[in-house]
Each structure stands twice: as C-alpha cells, then as structure tokens.
PDB file of C-alpha atoms in Angstrom:
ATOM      1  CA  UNK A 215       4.760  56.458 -14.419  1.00  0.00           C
ATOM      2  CA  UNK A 216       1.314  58.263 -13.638  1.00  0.00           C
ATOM      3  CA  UNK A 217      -1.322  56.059 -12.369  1.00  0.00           C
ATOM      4  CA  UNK A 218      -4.859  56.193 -11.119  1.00  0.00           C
ATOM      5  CA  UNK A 219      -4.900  55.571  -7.110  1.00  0.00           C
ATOM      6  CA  UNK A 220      -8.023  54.275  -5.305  1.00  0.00           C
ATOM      7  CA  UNK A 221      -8.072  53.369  -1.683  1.00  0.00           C
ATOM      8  CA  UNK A 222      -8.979  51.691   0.186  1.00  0.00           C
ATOM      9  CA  UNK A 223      -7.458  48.374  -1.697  1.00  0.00           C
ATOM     10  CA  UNK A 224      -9.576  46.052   0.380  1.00  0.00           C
ATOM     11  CA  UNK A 225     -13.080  46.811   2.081  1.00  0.00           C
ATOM     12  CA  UNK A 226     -15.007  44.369   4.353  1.00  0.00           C
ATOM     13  CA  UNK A 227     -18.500  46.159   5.928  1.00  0.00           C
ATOM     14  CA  UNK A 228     -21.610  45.196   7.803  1.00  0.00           C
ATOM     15  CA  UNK A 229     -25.015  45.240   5.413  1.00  0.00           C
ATOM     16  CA  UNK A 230     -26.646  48.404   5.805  1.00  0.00           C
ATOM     17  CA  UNK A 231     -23.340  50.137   7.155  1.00  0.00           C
ATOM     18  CA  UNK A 232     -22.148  53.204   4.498  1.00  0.00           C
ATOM     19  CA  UNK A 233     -19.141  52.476   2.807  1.00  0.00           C
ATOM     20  CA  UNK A 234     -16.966  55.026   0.602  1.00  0.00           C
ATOM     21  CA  UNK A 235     -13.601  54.459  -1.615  1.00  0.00           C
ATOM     22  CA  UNK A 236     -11.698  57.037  -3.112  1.00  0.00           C
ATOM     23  CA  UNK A 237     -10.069  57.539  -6.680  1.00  0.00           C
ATOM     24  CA  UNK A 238      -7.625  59.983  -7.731  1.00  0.00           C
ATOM     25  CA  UNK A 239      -6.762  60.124 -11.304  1.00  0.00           C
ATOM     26  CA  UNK A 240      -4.051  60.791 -13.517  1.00  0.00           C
ATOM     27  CA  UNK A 241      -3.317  64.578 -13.400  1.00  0.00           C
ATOM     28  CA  UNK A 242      -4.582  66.000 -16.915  1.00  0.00           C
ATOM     29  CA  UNK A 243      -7.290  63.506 -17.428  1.00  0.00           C
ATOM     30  CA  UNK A 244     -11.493  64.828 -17.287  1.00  0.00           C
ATOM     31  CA  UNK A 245     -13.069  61.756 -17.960  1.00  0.00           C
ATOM     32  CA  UNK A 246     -13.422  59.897 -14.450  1.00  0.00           C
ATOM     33  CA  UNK A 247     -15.218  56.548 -14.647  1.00  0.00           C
ATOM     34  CA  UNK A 248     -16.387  54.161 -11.898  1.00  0.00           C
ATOM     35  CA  UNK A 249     -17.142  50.739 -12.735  1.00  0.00           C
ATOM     36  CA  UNK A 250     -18.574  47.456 -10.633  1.00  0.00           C
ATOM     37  CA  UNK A 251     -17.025  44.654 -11.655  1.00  0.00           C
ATOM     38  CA  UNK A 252     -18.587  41.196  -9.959  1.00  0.00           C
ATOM     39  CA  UNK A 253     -16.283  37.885  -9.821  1.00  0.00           C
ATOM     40  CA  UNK A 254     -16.240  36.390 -12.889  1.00  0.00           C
ATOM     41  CA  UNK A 255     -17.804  38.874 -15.450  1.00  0.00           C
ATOM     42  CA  UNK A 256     -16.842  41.988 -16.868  1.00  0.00           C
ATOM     43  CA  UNK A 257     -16.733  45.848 -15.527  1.00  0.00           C
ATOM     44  CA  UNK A 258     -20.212  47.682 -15.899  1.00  0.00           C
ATOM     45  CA  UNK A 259     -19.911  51.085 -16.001  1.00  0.00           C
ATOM     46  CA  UNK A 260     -21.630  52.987 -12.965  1.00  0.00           C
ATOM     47  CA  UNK A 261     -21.039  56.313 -13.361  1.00  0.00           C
ATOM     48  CA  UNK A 262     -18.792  58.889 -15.893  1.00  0.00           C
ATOM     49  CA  UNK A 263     -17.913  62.282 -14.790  1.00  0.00           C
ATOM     50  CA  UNK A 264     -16.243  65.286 -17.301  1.00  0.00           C
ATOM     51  CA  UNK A 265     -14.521  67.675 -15.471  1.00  0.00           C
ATOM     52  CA  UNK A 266     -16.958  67.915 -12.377  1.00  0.00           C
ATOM     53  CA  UNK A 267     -19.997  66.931 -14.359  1.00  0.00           C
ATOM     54  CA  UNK A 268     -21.760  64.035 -14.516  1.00  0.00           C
ATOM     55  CA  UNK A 269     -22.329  62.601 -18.091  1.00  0.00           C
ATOM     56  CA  UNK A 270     -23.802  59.630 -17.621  1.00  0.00           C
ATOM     57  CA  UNK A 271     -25.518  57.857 -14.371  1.00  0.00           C
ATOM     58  CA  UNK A 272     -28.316  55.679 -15.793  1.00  0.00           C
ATOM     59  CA  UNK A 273     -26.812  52.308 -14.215  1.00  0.00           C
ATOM     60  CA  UNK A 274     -26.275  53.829 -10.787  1.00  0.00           C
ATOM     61  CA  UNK A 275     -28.368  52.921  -8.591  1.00  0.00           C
ATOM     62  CA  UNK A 276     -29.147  55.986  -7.268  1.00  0.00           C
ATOM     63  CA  UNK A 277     -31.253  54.654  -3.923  1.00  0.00           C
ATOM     64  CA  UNK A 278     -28.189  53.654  -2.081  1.00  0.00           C
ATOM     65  CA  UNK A 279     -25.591  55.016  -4.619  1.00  0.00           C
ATOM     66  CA  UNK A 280     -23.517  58.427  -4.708  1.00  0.00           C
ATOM     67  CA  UNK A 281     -20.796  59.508  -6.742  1.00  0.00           C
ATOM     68  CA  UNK A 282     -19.267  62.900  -6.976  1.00  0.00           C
ATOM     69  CA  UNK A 283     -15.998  64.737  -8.195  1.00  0.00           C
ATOM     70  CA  UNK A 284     -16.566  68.805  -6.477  1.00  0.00           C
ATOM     71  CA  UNK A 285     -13.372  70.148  -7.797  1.00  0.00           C
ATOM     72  CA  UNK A 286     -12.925  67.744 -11.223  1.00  0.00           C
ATOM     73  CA  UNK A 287     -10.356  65.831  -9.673  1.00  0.00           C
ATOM     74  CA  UNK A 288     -10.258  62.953  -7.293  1.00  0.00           C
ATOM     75  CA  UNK A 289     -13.509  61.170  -6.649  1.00  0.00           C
ATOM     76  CA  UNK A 290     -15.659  59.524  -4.158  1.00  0.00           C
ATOM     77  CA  UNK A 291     -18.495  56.422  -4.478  1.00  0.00           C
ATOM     78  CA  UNK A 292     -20.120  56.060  -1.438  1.00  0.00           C
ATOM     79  CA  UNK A 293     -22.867  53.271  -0.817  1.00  0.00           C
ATOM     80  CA  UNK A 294     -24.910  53.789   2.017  1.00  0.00           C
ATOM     81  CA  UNK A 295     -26.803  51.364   2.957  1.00  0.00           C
ATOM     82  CA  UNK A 296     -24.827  48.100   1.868  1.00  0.00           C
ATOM     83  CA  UNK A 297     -26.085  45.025   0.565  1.00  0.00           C
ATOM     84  CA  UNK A 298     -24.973  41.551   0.286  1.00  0.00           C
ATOM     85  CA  UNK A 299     -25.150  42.058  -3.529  1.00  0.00           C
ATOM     86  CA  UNK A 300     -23.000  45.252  -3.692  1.00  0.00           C
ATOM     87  CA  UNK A 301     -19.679  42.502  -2.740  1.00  0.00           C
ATOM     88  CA  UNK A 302     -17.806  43.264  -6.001  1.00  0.00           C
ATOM     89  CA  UNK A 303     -14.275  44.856  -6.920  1.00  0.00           C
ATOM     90  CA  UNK A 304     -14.877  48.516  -7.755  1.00  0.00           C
ATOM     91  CA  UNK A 305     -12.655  50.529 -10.464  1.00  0.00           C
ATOM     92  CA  UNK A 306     -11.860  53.696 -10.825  1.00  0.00           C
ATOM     93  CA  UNK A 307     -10.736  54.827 -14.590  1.00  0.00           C
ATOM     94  CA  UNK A 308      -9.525  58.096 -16.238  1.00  0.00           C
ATOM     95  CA  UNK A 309      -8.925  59.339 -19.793  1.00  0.00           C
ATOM     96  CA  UNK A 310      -7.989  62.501 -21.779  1.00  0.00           C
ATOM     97  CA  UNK A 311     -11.785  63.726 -23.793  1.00  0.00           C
ATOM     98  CA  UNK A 312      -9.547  62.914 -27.006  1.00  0.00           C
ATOM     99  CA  UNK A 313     -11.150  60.518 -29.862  1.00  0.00           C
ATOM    100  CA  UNK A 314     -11.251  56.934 -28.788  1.00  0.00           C
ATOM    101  CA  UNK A 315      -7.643  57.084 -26.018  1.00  0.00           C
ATOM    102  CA  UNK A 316      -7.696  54.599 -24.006  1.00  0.00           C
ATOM    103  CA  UNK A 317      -9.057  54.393 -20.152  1.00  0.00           C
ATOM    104  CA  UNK A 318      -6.606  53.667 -17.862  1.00  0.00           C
ATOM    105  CA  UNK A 319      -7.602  51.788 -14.438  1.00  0.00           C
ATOM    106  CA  UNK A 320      -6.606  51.618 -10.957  1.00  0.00           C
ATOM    107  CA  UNK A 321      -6.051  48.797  -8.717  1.00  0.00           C
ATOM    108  CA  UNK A 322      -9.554  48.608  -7.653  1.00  0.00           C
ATOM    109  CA  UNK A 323     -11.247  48.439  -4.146  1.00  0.00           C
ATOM    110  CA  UNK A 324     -12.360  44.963  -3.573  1.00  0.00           C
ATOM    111  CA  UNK A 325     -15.535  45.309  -1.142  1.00  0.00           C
ATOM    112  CA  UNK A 326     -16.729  42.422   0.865  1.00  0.00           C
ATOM    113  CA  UNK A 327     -20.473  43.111   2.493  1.00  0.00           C
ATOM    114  CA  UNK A 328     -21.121  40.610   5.402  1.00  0.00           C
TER     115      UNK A 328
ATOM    116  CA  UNK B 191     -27.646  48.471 -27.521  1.00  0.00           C
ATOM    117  CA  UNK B 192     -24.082  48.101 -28.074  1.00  0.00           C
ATOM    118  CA  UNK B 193     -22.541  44.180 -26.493  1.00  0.00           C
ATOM    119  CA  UNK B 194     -19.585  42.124 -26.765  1.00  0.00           C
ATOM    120  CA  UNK B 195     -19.306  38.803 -26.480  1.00  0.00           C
ATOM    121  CA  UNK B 196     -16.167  36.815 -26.051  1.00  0.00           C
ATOM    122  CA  UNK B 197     -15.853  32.840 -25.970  1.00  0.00           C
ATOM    123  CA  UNK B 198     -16.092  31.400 -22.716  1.00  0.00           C
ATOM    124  CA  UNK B 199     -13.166  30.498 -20.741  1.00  0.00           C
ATOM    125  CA  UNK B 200     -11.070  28.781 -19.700  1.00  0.00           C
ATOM    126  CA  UNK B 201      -8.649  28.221 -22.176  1.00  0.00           C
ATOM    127  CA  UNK B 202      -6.012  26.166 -21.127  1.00  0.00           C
ATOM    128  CA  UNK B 203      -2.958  25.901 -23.030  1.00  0.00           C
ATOM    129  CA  UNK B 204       0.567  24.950 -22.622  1.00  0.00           C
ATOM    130  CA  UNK B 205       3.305  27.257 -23.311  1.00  0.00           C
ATOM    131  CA  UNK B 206       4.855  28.002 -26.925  1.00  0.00           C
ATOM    132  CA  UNK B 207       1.090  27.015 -28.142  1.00  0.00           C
ATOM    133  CA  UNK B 208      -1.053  29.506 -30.420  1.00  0.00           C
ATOM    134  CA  UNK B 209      -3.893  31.439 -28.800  1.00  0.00           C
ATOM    135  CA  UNK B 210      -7.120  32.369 -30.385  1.00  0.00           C
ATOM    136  CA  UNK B 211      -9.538  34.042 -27.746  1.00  0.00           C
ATOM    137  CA  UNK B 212     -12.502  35.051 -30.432  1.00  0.00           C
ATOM    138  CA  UNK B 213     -14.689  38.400 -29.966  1.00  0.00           C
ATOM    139  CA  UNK B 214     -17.423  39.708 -31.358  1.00  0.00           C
ATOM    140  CA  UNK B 215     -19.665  43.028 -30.707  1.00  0.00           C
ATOM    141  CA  UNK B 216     -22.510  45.038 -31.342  1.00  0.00           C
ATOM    142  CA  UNK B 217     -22.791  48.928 -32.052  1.00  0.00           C
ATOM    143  CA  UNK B 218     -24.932  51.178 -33.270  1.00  0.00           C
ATOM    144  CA  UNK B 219     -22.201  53.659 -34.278  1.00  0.00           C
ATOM    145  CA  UNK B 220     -18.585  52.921 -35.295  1.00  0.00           C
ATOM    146  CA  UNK B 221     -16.672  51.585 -32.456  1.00  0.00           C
ATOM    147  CA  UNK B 222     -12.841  51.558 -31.593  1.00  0.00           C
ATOM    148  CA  UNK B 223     -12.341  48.593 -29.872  1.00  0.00           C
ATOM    149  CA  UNK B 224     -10.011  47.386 -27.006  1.00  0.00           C
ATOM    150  CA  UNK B 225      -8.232  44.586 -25.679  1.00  0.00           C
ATOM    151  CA  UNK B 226      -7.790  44.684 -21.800  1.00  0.00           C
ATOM    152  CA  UNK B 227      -5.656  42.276 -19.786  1.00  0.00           C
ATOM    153  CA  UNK B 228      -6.031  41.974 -15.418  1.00  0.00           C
ATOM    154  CA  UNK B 229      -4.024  39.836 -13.674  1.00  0.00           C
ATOM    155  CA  UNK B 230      -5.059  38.455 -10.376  1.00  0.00           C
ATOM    156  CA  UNK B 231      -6.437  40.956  -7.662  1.00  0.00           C
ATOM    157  CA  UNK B 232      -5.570  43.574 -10.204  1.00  0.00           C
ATOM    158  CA  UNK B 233      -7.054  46.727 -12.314  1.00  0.00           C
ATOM    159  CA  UNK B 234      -7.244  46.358 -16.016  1.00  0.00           C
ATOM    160  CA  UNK B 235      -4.294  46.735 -18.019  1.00  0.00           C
ATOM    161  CA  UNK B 236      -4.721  47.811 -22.053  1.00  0.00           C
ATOM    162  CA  UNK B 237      -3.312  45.589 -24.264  1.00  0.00           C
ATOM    163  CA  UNK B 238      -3.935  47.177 -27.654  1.00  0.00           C
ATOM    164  CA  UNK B 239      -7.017  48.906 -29.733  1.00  0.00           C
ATOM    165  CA  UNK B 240      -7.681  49.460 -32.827  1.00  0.00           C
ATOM    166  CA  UNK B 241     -10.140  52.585 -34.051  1.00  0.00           C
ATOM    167  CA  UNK B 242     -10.885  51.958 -37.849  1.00  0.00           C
ATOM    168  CA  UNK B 243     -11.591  49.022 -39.651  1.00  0.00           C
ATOM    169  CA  UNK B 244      -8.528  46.723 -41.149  1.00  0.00           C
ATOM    170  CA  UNK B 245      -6.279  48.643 -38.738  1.00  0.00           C
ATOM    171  CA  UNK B 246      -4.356  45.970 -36.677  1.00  0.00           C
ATOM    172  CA  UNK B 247      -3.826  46.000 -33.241  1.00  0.00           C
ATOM    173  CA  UNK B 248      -0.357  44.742 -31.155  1.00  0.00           C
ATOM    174  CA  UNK B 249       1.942  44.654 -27.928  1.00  0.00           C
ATOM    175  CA  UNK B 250       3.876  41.912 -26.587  1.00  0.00           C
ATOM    176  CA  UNK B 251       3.402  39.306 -29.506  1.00  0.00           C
ATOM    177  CA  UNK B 252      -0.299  40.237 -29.037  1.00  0.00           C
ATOM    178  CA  UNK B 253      -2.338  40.867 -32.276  1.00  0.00           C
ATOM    179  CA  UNK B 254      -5.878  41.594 -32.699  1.00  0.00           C
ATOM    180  CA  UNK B 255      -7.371  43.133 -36.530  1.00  0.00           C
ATOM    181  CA  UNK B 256     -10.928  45.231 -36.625  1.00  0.00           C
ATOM    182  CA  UNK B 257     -12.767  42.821 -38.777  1.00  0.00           C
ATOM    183  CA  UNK B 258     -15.955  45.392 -39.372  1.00  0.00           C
ATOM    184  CA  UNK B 259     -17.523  42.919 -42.083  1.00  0.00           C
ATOM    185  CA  UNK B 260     -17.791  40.532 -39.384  1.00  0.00           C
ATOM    186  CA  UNK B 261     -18.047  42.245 -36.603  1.00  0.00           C
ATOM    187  CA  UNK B 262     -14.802  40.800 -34.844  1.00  0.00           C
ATOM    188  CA  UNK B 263     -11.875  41.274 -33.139  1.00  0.00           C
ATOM    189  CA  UNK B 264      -9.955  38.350 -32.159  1.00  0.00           C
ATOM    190  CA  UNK B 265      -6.903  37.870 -30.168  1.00  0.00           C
ATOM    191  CA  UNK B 266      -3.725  36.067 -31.283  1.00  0.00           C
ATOM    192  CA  UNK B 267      -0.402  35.453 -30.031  1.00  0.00           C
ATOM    193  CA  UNK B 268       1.748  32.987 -31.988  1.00  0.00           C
ATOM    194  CA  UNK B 269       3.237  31.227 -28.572  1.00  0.00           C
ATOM    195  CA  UNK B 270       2.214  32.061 -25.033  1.00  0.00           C
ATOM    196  CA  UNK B 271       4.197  32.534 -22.034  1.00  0.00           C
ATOM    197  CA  UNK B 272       3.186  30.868 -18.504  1.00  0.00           C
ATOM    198  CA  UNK B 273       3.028  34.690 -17.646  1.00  0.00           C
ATOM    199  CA  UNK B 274       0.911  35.106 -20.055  1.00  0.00           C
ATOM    200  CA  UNK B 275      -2.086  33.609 -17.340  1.00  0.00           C
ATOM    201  CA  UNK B 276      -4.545  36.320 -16.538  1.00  0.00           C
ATOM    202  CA  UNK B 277      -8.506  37.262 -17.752  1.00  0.00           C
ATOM    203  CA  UNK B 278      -8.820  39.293 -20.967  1.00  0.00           C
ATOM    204  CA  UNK B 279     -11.625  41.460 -21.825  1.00  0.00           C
ATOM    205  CA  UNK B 280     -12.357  42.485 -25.202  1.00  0.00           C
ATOM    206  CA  UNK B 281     -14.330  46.356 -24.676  1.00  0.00           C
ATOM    207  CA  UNK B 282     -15.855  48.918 -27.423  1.00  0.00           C
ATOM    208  CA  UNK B 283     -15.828  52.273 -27.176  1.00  0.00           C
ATOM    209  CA  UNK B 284     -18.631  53.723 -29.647  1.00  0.00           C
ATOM    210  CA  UNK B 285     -19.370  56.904 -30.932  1.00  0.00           C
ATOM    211  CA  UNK B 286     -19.387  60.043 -29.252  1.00  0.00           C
ATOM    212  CA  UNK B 287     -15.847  60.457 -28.481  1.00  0.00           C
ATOM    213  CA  UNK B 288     -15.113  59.388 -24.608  1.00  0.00           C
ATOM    214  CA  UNK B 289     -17.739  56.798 -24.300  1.00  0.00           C
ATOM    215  CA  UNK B 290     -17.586  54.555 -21.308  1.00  0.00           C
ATOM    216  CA  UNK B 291     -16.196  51.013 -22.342  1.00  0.00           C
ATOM    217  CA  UNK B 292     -18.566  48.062 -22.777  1.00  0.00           C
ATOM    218  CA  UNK B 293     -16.681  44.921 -21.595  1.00  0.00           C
ATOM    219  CA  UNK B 294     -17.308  41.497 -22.391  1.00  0.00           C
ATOM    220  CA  UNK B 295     -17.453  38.812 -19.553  1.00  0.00           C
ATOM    221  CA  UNK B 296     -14.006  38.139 -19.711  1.00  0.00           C
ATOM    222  CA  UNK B 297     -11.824  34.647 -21.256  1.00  0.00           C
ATOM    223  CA  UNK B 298      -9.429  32.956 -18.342  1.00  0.00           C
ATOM    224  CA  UNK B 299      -6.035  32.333 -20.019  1.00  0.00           C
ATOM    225  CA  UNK B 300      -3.810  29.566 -18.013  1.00  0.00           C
ATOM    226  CA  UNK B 301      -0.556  28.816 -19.621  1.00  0.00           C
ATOM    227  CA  UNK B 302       1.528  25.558 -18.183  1.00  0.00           C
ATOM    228  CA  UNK B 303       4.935  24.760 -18.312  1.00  0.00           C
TER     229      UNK B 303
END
C-alpha cells in the first residue's frame, strides 16, 4: 500500500543548530502539506505546496523556517536556527487536488531541541 | 476564521461501552469534515468524512453524521475495543477544494478490559 515516508523518524539537536527532515509523498499526489503538531494538541498547518508551488505559508515562520519541493515531489523543512520551542512531532501529508479527498500522513519526525 | 473544537479528554471507558466524543466547528464556507485517528508515536490515520450535510460517515463500527444545523459532527461507536485506545481529531476542510485541514486539539480514548 502507498504511503507517505518522512525521515528521519526521530531528531534530537542542539538550539541554534539547523535541522532538516524529509517527506516523500505518495506518487500521483500535488498537494504536499507540512504540519507542527506539539504534545497534546492538534496539527497546525505550516506550509502547503501544489505541484512545486507554494499555496499557502502564512503560519511559517519564515525567520528560521524553510520549506521547499524543486521538482513537485519529495520535500524538505529545514529549521535553522533551533529553538527550545520548535520540540514538536512534524508531519508530512499528501493529497490528490480533487474536491474534499482526504490527506493522508506519514509517520512523522519527532524533533527534540536541547 | 474557521475552528473546531472537540470535548476534552480523556475519556475513559471500559470495553463493549458506547462512545460519544462530541465536535463542533466553525467555517465560513461549507466544510467537509474529517475524523482522524493516531495511535501512539504515530501519523494520523483517517477514520471517515463526510462532505455534505446529513451524509453519514463510517469504518470500523465508527459513525459520525454532518449535523450543519448545529454545526456538529460527533463520533459514535456502539461498543469499543481495548484497541480502540488512541487520540482522535475531528478536522474541516473548507472551501476551495484542497484546503489544508484545521484540527481540533485532539480527545484521548483509553479502553480497559
């Protein structure tokens, strides 16, 4: 069955190191979505690609925050510098650009900042 | 700007009980909206949607019916499992087509033997 893959699976880095994960979606979909999810709430979307363009940023915070998909396929979210507060479990999520289909979501990439 | 809010967690239960995990949302357009199950250290799994109003969501003795008079979409199964102990998040999707979900904080579920 087709998944989305994101690596690394766990992340532990020094505050004010750089820090990347990786996403790869399910082949066919051009809606990419990265979401920050911190323990005990729900996922906030950071950023939403189509195809290689971004469609919607505004929650990114774009001082330490990068996202980018070159070819419209995999993706990477780099943070560089880290901060205490960026500790969270990060999700990668793809869908077809049909009417309302579902998003489906990797495994995540559980960062710890120290 | 759009929200959903689910009851707080957790809800304990023991198996072969009923579940009820209550949601509401806001939107500006006309949502479909989403029920989303992660289990621990895991990515979010759908669990059903529903995209119009009345229409009735369901998977794995899960059910869930777009209640647009008020607002609601709550989540039902008739008797839980012990596996059925994981978070759900209740999520809209509003209008343009392929707008990001909007979660709500999430309801623990812990089923006991």
């Amino acid at each position: 069955e087709a998944e989305v893959a994101q690596s690394p699976r766990y992340k532990i880095t020094e505050k004010s190191q750089a820090v990347a994960f990786w996403c790869d979606p399910i082949s066919g979909h051009a809606t990419l979505y990265w979401y920050r999810q911190i323990l005990g709430q729900g996922p906030e979307l950071l950023v939403q690609f189509q195809d290689e363009s971004v469609v919607d940023d505004s929650q990114l915070p774009k001082d330490r925050f990068s996202a980018e998909r070159l070819k419209g396929v995999d993706s990477t979210l780099k943070i560089q510098p880290a901060e205490l507060g960026d500790s969270a479990m990060y999700l990668c999520a793809s869908s077809f650009s049909d009417v309302n289909t579902e998003a489906f979501f990797g495994q995540g990439t559980r960062l710890t900042v120290v | 700007g759009d929200s959903v809010t689910q009851m707080e967690g957790p809800v304990t239960l023991s198996e072969e009980a009923f579940l009820t995990i209550n949601c509401t949302y806001t939107a500006t357009g006309y949502p479909s909206l989403f029920w989303y199950v992660q289990y621990p250290g895991e990515g979010l799994q759908l669990l059903l949607k529903a995209t119009k109003a009345d229409d009735k969501g369901s998977n794995k003795g899960f059910e869930a019916t777009y209640r647009k008079e008020t607002t609601s979409f709550h989540l039902e199964k008739g008797s839980v499992q012990v596996s059925d102990s994981a978070v759900y998040f209740c999520a809209l999707s509003d209008q343009p087509a392929g707008t990001a979900l909007i979660f709500g904080k999430g309801t623990t579920l812990s089923v006991s033997s």
